[in-house]
Amino acid sequence: QVQLVESGGGFVQAGGSLRLSCAASGSIFSLFATGWYRQAPGEQRELVAAITRGGNTNYADSVKGRFTISRDNAKNTVYLQMNSLKPEDSAVYYCNAGWSIGTMRGTGYWGQGTQVTVSS
């Protein structure tokens, strides 16, 4: 069993930055792909960024060049550095982990979510 706990959300003005962290329990975390999803009110949950256990990354077009996902396997933690934030980035951000980027959404583990609010 893997438990994920997000932190780092909050309120920020447009153009500002936040760094989200997702701390995982369980020794197998380093074997997992991990990712960050977000969900705004009335919207579907969408993938923001993902990173494989080998460190390969991919990003949603809307955040490319602004967000950076990284992981520290020694600390069982994945990060999402968010720069140049826009009001449309406001959402609940969820950490997700699983055996692959392709399957983790449906069969992986989820954190409880952390709210990010960007004011204009």
C-alpha angles and dihedrals in degrees: 000000000000124000121198124200121188126203139165102068122132147117121312138163121249111280093030131115139237133180119213122202130198116196117197132200120213132066094246095066091101089062093056134090110231136198148171122238129182135203126195122195111285092007134105121254109264134194112249102176139345137191129196123224086258093055101256111145140200132185141197111257090242093064103034111129093016106060129052126193120202139162138211108202092187088062096036088233136131123197137202115201109198119194133174090023119200131201089250089063089069109118144105107284119213131196116222131187134182147134094287140002088247096056107026095088093058102032106017137091127277136203124222095257135246126232121239117189122183118191123207 
